[in-house]
Amino acid sequence: MNLEPATLPRHVAIIMDGNGRWARQQGKPRIMGHKAGVRSVQEVVRCARELGIGVLTLYAFSTENWRRPGTEVESLMGLLQTYLENQLDQMVENQVRLRTCGRRDHLPVKVRQVLENTIRETAGNDGLILNLALSYGGRDELVRAARQLAARAVKGELRPEEIDEEKVTAELDSAGLPDPDLLIRTGGEARLSNFLLWQLSYSELYFTRVLWPDFGREHFLAALADFQQRQRRFGRTGGQVAGEE
Ligand code: FPP
């Protein structure tokens, strides 16, 4: 795969879909699909890190996922906890910095503790930022940002006419991160499912039928190569090669 380092995306976001269908195809319980999905997470994180991509945002648990059966939610939380515990040394060694977006306050105490510990331990790293979307919903994030801005206006810190795109962006969980250049969704559906609604405004969208547990290095590289073929215009006329400022 011929990738041009200069035009790689700075930020890749992924909707990791298809774990349940993968498990069903194998005649296994759904949780086995999520477990296999953790292997894909590890492979894609390693690949992103090796390529020097700045930010990788993974949709690991949506606000809507709380409506799944309790056993599945518990298993997902358990997998997340184990993943973080197992990966800490490697993250530190490889300069990976952990961040989250979403309602961390809604997660079980144990998961929150391990997240906060990992965030603290990796805070000084300057390689890949691994941003996990947990109990995340794009609309929920925008509502929280609107509330923050309204509260500041009520306190007299901000006039309504001063609220602009920059101020909204600064109130989002992703404050300080560049917008995703590329969104990948596995599992064959072509929708956003309440993911990064504000941040994906100008992102290139890449949909693949590959189920998340089958998604590995070569699929990730194929998505990046496809991205590099695209002309990004950001609403303007004329061409701009993907990844160029
Ligand atoms: C969607 O597949 C996937 C999820 C809801 C969870 C994703 C979680 C992981 C990959 C593992 C844990 C994450 C980390 C970061 C360690 P689905 O269950 O909706 O699949 P289906 O559409 O085929 O039913």
mmCIF file of C-alpha atoms and ligand atoms in Angstrom:
data_model
loop_
_atom_site.group_PDB
_atom_site.id
_atom_site.type_symbol
_atom_site.label_atom_id
_atom_site.label_comp_id
_atom_site.label_asym_id
_atom_site.label_seq_id
_atom_site.Cartn_x
_atom_site.Cartn_y
_atom_site.Cartn_z
ATOM 1 C CA MET A 1 0.000 0.000 0.000
ATOM 2 C CA ASN A 2 1.529 3.305 -1.115
ATOM 3 C CA LEU A 3 0.754 5.970 1.446
ATOM 4 C CA GLU A 4 2.032 9.533 1.250
ATOM 5 C CA PRO A 5 3.193 10.499 4.780
ATOM 6 C CA ALA A 6 2.613 14.230 4.175
ATOM 7 C CA THR A 7 -1.098 13.807 3.448
ATOM 8 C CA LEU A 8 -2.097 11.291 6.086
ATOM 9 C CA PRO A 9 -5.118 12.369 8.145
ATOM 10 C CA ARG A 10 -4.243 14.080 11.399
ATOM 11 C CA HIS A 11 -7.353 12.699 13.072
ATOM 12 C CA VAL A 12 -9.186 9.464 12.230
ATOM 13 C CA ALA A 13 -12.513 8.608 13.893
ATOM 14 C CA ILE A 14 -14.000 5.102 13.752
ATOM 15 C CA ILE A 15 -17.496 3.697 14.311
ATOM 16 C CA MET A 16 -16.630 0.107 15.188
ATOM 17 C CA ASP A 17 -19.757 -1.732 14.030
ATOM 18 C CA GLY A 18 -20.546 -5.371 13.352
ATOM 19 C CA ASN A 19 -19.348 -7.194 16.456
ATOM 20 C CA GLY A 20 -22.759 -8.791 17.053
ATOM 21 C CA ARG A 21 -23.135 -9.970 13.451
ATOM 22 C CA TRP A 22 -19.599 -11.363 13.457
ATOM 23 C CA ALA A 23 -20.433 -13.401 16.558
ATOM 24 C CA ARG A 24 -23.700 -14.644 15.051
ATOM 25 C CA GLN A 25 -21.880 -15.746 11.901
ATOM 26 C CA GLN A 26 -19.570 -17.796 14.094
ATOM 27 C CA GLY A 27 -22.475 -19.188 16.137
ATOM 28 C CA LYS A 28 -21.091 -17.490 19.248
ATOM 29 C CA PRO A 29 -22.670 -15.205 21.874
ATOM 30 C CA ARG A 30 -22.549 -11.461 21.078
ATOM 31 C CA ILE A 31 -19.945 -10.782 23.721
ATOM 32 C CA MET A 32 -17.469 -12.942 21.817
ATOM 33 C CA GLY A 33 -17.836 -10.452 18.955
ATOM 34 C CA HIS A 34 -16.923 -7.582 21.279
ATOM 35 C CA LYS A 35 -14.003 -9.604 22.628
ATOM 36 C CA ALA A 36 -12.733 -10.185 19.094
ATOM 37 C CA GLY A 37 -13.303 -6.459 18.489
ATOM 38 C CA VAL A 38 -10.733 -5.625 21.157
ATOM 39 C CA ARG A 39 -8.086 -7.352 18.985
ATOM 40 C CA SER A 40 -9.006 -5.028 16.110
ATOM 41 C CA VAL A 41 -8.734 -2.056 18.475
ATOM 42 C CA GLN A 42 -5.207 -3.141 19.402
ATOM 43 C CA GLU A 43 -4.184 -3.621 15.778
ATOM 44 C CA VAL A 44 -5.577 -0.289 14.578
ATOM 45 C CA VAL A 45 -4.089 1.617 17.532
ATOM 46 C CA ARG A 46 -0.677 0.100 16.782
ATOM 47 C CA CYS A 47 -0.953 0.943 13.086
ATOM 48 C CA ALA A 48 -2.091 4.543 13.739
ATOM 49 C CA ARG A 49 0.769 5.012 16.180
ATOM 50 C CA GLU A 50 3.358 3.595 13.780
ATOM 51 C CA LEU A 51 2.123 5.852 10.974
ATOM 52 C CA GLY A 52 2.351 8.929 13.183
ATOM 53 C CA ILE A 53 -1.369 9.780 13.048
ATOM 54 C CA GLY A 54 -2.114 12.422 15.674
ATOM 55 C CA VAL A 55 -5.532 11.409 17.007
ATOM 56 C CA LEU A 56 -7.615 8.236 16.838
ATOM 57 C CA THR A 57 -11.174 8.506 18.180
ATOM 58 C CA LEU A 58 -13.029 5.229 18.706
ATOM 59 C CA TYR A 59 -16.790 5.001 19.301
ATOM 60 C CA ALA A 60 -16.665 2.393 22.047
ATOM 61 C CA PHE A 61 -20.014 2.992 23.790
ATOM 62 C CA SER A 62 -22.853 5.323 22.840
ATOM 63 C CA THR A 63 -25.489 6.950 25.055
ATOM 64 C CA GLU A 64 -27.959 4.594 23.282
ATOM 65 C CA ASN A 65 -25.901 1.488 24.130
ATOM 66 C CA TRP A 66 -27.150 1.687 27.741
ATOM 67 C CA ARG A 67 -30.436 0.229 26.392
ATOM 68 C CA ARG A 68 -28.740 -3.079 25.532
ATOM 69 C CA PRO A 69 -29.301 -6.063 27.848
ATOM 70 C CA GLY A 70 -27.582 -5.614 31.225
ATOM 71 C CA THR A 71 -25.291 -8.583 30.672
ATOM 72 C CA GLU A 72 -23.975 -7.139 27.400
ATOM 73 C CA VAL A 73 -23.398 -3.707 28.979
ATOM 74 C CA GLU A 74 -21.554 -5.323 31.896
ATOM 75 C CA SER A 75 -19.404 -7.381 29.544
ATOM 76 C CA LEU A 76 -18.510 -4.314 27.472
ATOM 77 C CA MET A 77 -17.544 -2.394 30.610
ATOM 78 C CA GLY A 78 -15.467 -5.375 31.750
ATOM 79 C CA LEU A 79 -13.683 -5.582 28.389
ATOM 80 C CA LEU A 80 -12.919 -1.892 28.498
ATOM 81 C CA GLN A 81 -11.511 -2.124 32.004
ATOM 82 C CA THR A 82 -9.350 -5.131 31.162
ATOM 83 C CA TYR A 83 -8.140 -3.481 27.958
ATOM 84 C CA LEU A 84 -7.036 -0.361 29.826
ATOM 85 C CA GLU A 85 -5.370 -2.337 32.621
ATOM 86 C CA ASN A 86 -3.511 -4.544 30.138
ATOM 87 C CA GLN A 87 -2.445 -1.730 27.832
ATOM 88 C CA LEU A 88 -1.143 0.786 30.370
ATOM 89 C CA ASP A 89 2.516 -0.269 30.196
ATOM 90 C CA GLN A 90 2.461 -0.353 26.397
ATOM 91 C CA MET A 91 0.750 3.032 26.222
ATOM 92 C CA VAL A 92 3.416 4.553 28.420
ATOM 93 C CA GLU A 93 6.199 2.844 26.464
ATOM 94 C CA ASN A 94 4.759 3.928 23.101
ATOM 95 C CA GLN A 95 3.910 7.515 24.098
ATOM 96 C CA VAL A 96 0.148 6.982 23.634
ATOM 97 C CA ARG A 97 -1.985 9.522 25.502
ATOM 98 C CA LEU A 98 -5.523 8.567 26.540
ATOM 99 C CA ARG A 99 -8.481 10.959 26.431
ATOM 100 C CA THR A 100 -12.212 10.392 26.479
ATOM 101 C CA CYS A 101 -15.341 12.087 25.241
ATOM 102 C CA GLY A 102 -18.835 11.481 26.557
ATOM 103 C CA ARG A 103 -20.402 11.100 29.979
ATOM 104 C CA ARG A 104 -17.551 9.608 31.981
ATOM 105 C CA ASP A 105 -19.661 10.391 35.076
ATOM 106 C CA HIS A 106 -22.258 7.823 33.900
ATOM 107 C CA LEU A 107 -19.761 4.946 33.790
ATOM 108 C CA PRO A 108 -19.372 2.411 36.608
ATOM 109 C CA VAL A 109 -17.008 3.644 39.367
ATOM 110 C CA LYS A 110 -14.416 0.931 38.638
ATOM 111 C CA VAL A 111 -14.217 1.824 34.943
ATOM 112 C CA ARG A 112 -14.011 5.509 35.794
ATOM 113 C CA GLN A 113 -11.150 4.866 38.179
ATOM 114 C CA VAL A 114 -9.126 2.894 35.660
ATOM 115 C CA LEU A 115 -9.818 5.540 32.991
ATOM 116 C CA GLU A 116 -8.729 8.360 35.272
ATOM 117 C CA ASN A 117 -5.623 6.456 36.292
ATOM 118 C CA THR A 118 -4.703 5.765 32.643
ATOM 119 C CA ILE A 119 -5.344 9.392 31.655
ATOM 120 C CA ARG A 120 -3.100 10.554 34.513
ATOM 121 C CA GLU A 121 -0.330 8.047 33.770
ATOM 122 C CA THR A 122 -0.285 8.881 30.049
ATOM 123 C CA ALA A 123 -0.790 12.662 30.355
ATOM 124 C CA GLY A 124 2.859 13.445 29.608
ATOM 125 C CA ASN A 125 3.022 11.308 26.449
ATOM 126 C CA ASP A 126 3.384 13.083 23.131
ATOM 127 C CA GLY A 127 2.578 10.387 20.564
ATOM 128 C CA LEU A 128 -0.833 9.207 19.382
ATOM 129 C CA ILE A 129 -3.844 10.590 21.272
ATOM 130 C CA LEU A 130 -6.266 7.706 21.768
ATOM 131 C CA ASN A 131 -9.664 9.301 22.337
ATOM 132 C CA LEU A 132 -12.321 6.840 23.515
ATOM 133 C CA ALA A 133 -15.951 7.867 23.066
ATOM 134 C CA LEU A 134 -17.707 6.388 26.098
ATOM 135 C CA SER A 135 -21.336 6.942 27.004
ATOM 136 C CA TYR A 136 -21.044 9.399 24.127
ATOM 137 C CA GLY A 137 -23.736 11.026 22.019
ATOM 138 C CA GLY A 138 -23.175 13.931 19.649
ATOM 139 C CA ARG A 139 -26.460 15.607 20.572
ATOM 140 C CA ASP A 140 -25.780 15.154 24.276
ATOM 141 C CA GLU A 141 -22.354 16.773 23.831
ATOM 142 C CA LEU A 142 -23.920 19.751 22.015
ATOM 143 C CA VAL A 143 -26.626 20.124 24.678
ATOM 144 C CA ARG A 144 -23.965 20.177 27.402
ATOM 145 C CA ALA A 145 -21.983 22.786 25.472
ATOM 146 C CA ALA A 146 -25.129 24.934 25.019
ATOM 147 C CA ARG A 147 -25.828 24.731 28.745
ATOM 148 C CA GLN A 148 -22.285 25.819 29.598
ATOM 149 C CA LEU A 149 -22.485 28.795 27.275
ATOM 150 C CA ALA A 150 -25.946 29.754 28.582
ATOM 151 C CA ALA A 151 -24.681 29.543 32.169
ATOM 152 C CA ARG A 152 -21.781 31.854 31.320
ATOM 153 C CA ALA A 153 -24.169 34.275 29.614
ATOM 154 C CA VAL A 154 -26.466 34.305 32.650
ATOM 155 C CA LYS A 155 -23.462 35.078 34.861
ATOM 156 C CA GLY A 156 -22.675 37.993 32.575
ATOM 157 C CA GLU A 157 -19.357 36.512 31.404
ATOM 158 C CA LEU A 158 -20.470 36.275 27.786
ATOM 159 C CA ARG A 159 -22.896 38.187 25.559
ATOM 160 C CA PRO A 160 -25.114 35.941 23.323
ATOM 161 C CA GLU A 161 -23.801 37.685 20.196
ATOM 162 C CA GLU A 162 -20.261 36.708 21.208
ATOM 163 C CA ILE A 163 -21.142 33.014 20.844
ATOM 164 C CA ASP A 164 -19.546 31.819 17.626
ATOM 165 C CA GLU A 165 -18.254 28.537 16.182
ATOM 166 C CA GLU A 166 -14.990 28.874 18.084
ATOM 167 C CA LYS A 167 -16.771 29.249 21.438
ATOM 168 C CA VAL A 168 -19.014 26.229 20.774
ATOM 169 C CA THR A 169 -15.994 24.168 19.696
ATOM 170 C CA ALA A 170 -14.172 25.121 22.894
ATOM 171 C CA GLU A 171 -17.030 23.756 25.042
ATOM 172 C CA LEU A 172 -17.088 20.330 23.384
ATOM 173 C CA ASP A 173 -15.385 17.288 24.908
ATOM 174 C CA SER A 174 -13.001 17.391 21.938
ATOM 175 C CA ALA A 175 -11.765 20.922 22.753
ATOM 176 C CA GLY A 176 -8.179 21.308 21.600
ATOM 177 C CA LEU A 177 -8.303 18.416 19.105
ATOM 178 C CA PRO A 178 -8.405 18.956 15.340
ATOM 179 C CA ASP A 179 -11.652 17.820 13.670
ATOM 180 C CA PRO A 180 -11.479 14.309 12.190
ATOM 181 C CA ASP A 181 -10.219 14.357 8.606
ATOM 182 C CA LEU A 182 -11.540 10.855 8.053
ATOM 183 C CA LEU A 183 -14.437 8.871 9.510
ATOM 184 C CA ILE A 184 -14.416 5.117 9.023
ATOM 185 C CA ARG A 185 -17.521 3.032 9.719
ATOM 186 C CA THR A 186 -17.320 -0.745 9.549
ATOM 187 C CA GLY A 187 -20.218 -3.206 9.391
ATOM 188 C CA GLY A 188 -21.969 -2.023 6.219
ATOM 189 C CA GLU A 189 -24.286 0.706 7.522
ATOM 190 C CA ALA A 190 -23.909 4.216 6.093
ATOM 191 C CA ARG A 191 -24.991 6.493 8.925
ATOM 192 C CA LEU A 192 -23.439 8.605 11.684
ATOM 193 C CA SER A 193 -25.407 7.214 14.648
ATOM 194 C CA ASN A 194 -25.057 10.394 16.735
ATOM 195 C CA PHE A 195 -21.251 10.377 16.518
ATOM 196 C CA LEU A 196 -19.258 13.667 16.545
ATOM 197 C CA LEU A 197 -22.066 15.568 14.816
ATOM 198 C CA TRP A 198 -20.326 18.947 15.005
ATOM 199 C CA GLN A 199 -16.784 17.720 14.414
ATOM 200 C CA LEU A 200 -17.552 15.611 11.305
ATOM 201 C CA SER A 201 -18.911 18.567 9.284
ATOM 202 C CA TYR A 202 -16.109 18.460 6.698
ATOM 203 C CA SER A 203 -14.720 14.962 7.258
ATOM 204 C CA GLU A 204 -14.301 12.436 4.500
ATOM 205 C CA LEU A 205 -16.596 9.469 5.135
ATOM 206 C CA TYR A 206 -15.494 5.897 4.445
ATOM 207 C CA PHE A 207 -17.941 3.030 4.811
ATOM 208 C CA THR A 208 -16.904 -0.604 4.556
ATOM 209 C CA ARG A 209 -18.893 -3.830 4.831
ATOM 210 C CA VAL A 210 -16.056 -5.465 6.785
ATOM 211 C CA LEU A 211 -17.262 -6.318 10.294
ATOM 212 C CA TRP A 212 -15.211 -4.720 13.060
ATOM 213 C CA PRO A 213 -13.635 -7.959 14.396
ATOM 214 C CA ASP A 214 -12.374 -8.669 10.849
ATOM 215 C CA PHE A 215 -11.015 -5.146 10.426
ATOM 216 C CA GLY A 216 -7.229 -5.111 10.657
ATOM 217 C CA ARG A 217 -4.113 -3.353 9.500
ATOM 218 C CA GLU A 218 -4.702 -3.928 5.771
ATOM 219 C CA HIS A 219 -8.263 -2.568 5.939
ATOM 220 C CA PHE A 220 -7.085 0.473 7.862
ATOM 221 C CA LEU A 221 -4.355 1.119 5.291
ATOM 222 C CA ALA A 222 -6.923 0.757 2.480
ATOM 223 C CA ALA A 223 -9.128 3.402 4.132
ATOM 224 C CA LEU A 224 -6.145 5.750 4.433
ATOM 225 C CA ALA A 225 -5.184 5.168 0.788
ATOM 226 C CA ASP A 226 -8.775 5.937 -0.252
ATOM 227 C CA PHE A 227 -8.644 9.136 1.815
ATOM 228 C CA GLN A 228 -5.492 10.200 0.010
ATOM 229 C CA GLN A 229 -7.313 9.980 -3.337
ATOM 230 C CA ARG A 230 -9.963 12.461 -2.285
ATOM 231 C CA GLN A 231 -10.100 16.167 -3.070
ATOM 232 C CA ARG A 232 -11.133 18.165 -0.050
ATOM 233 C CA ARG A 233 -12.768 21.499 -0.773
ATOM 234 C CA PHE A 234 -14.227 22.599 2.591
ATOM 235 C CA GLY A 235 -17.090 24.310 0.746
ATOM 236 C CA ARG A 236 -14.740 26.133 -1.600
ATOM 237 C CA THR A 237 -14.242 25.632 -5.320
ATOM 238 C CA GLY A 238 -11.103 24.093 -6.790
ATOM 239 C CA GLY A 239 -9.193 21.100 -5.590
ATOM 240 C CA GLN A 240 -7.210 20.367 -2.515
ATOM 241 C CA VAL A 241 -5.477 17.084 -1.980
ATOM 242 C CA ALA A 242 -6.601 15.239 1.169
ATOM 243 C CA GLY A 243 -4.601 16.111 4.271
ATOM 244 C CA GLU A 244 -3.188 19.408 2.908
ATOM 245 C CA GLU A 245 -3.841 22.620 4.830
HETATM 246 C C1 FPP B 1 -20.937 -2.261 17.716
HETATM 247 O O1 FPP B 1 -21.189 -3.584 17.312
HETATM 248 C C2 FPP B 1 -19.885 -2.213 18.733
HETATM 249 C C3 FPP B 1 -20.053 -1.767 20.009
HETATM 250 C C4 FPP B 1 -21.349 -1.279 20.501
HETATM 251 C C5 FPP B 1 -18.970 -1.796 20.994
HETATM 252 C C6 FPP B 1 -17.576 -1.621 20.500
HETATM 253 C C7 FPP B 1 -16.656 -2.169 21.538
HETATM 254 C C8 FPP B 1 -15.494 -2.834 21.322
HETATM 255 C C9 FPP B 1 -14.924 -3.005 19.981
HETATM 256 C C10 FPP B 1 -14.725 -3.445 22.432
HETATM 257 C C11 FPP B 1 -14.342 -2.582 23.575
HETATM 258 C C12 FPP B 1 -13.653 -1.331 23.193
HETATM 259 C C13 FPP B 1 -12.397 -0.948 23.545
HETATM 260 C C14 FPP B 1 -11.919 0.408 23.167
HETATM 261 C C15 FPP B 1 -11.462 -1.794 24.293
HETATM 262 P P1 FPP B 1 -22.667 -4.172 17.446
HETATM 263 O O2 FPP B 1 -22.738 -4.936 18.713
HETATM 264 O O3 FPP B 1 -23.676 -3.067 17.325
HETATM 265 O O4 FPP B 1 -22.709 -5.104 16.209
HETATM 266 P P2 FPP B 1 -23.983 -5.526 15.347
HETATM 267 O O5 FPP B 1 -24.476 -4.260 14.672
HETATM 268 O O6 FPP B 1 -23.430 -6.502 14.372
HETATM 269 O O7 FPP B 1 -24.982 -6.124 16.298
#
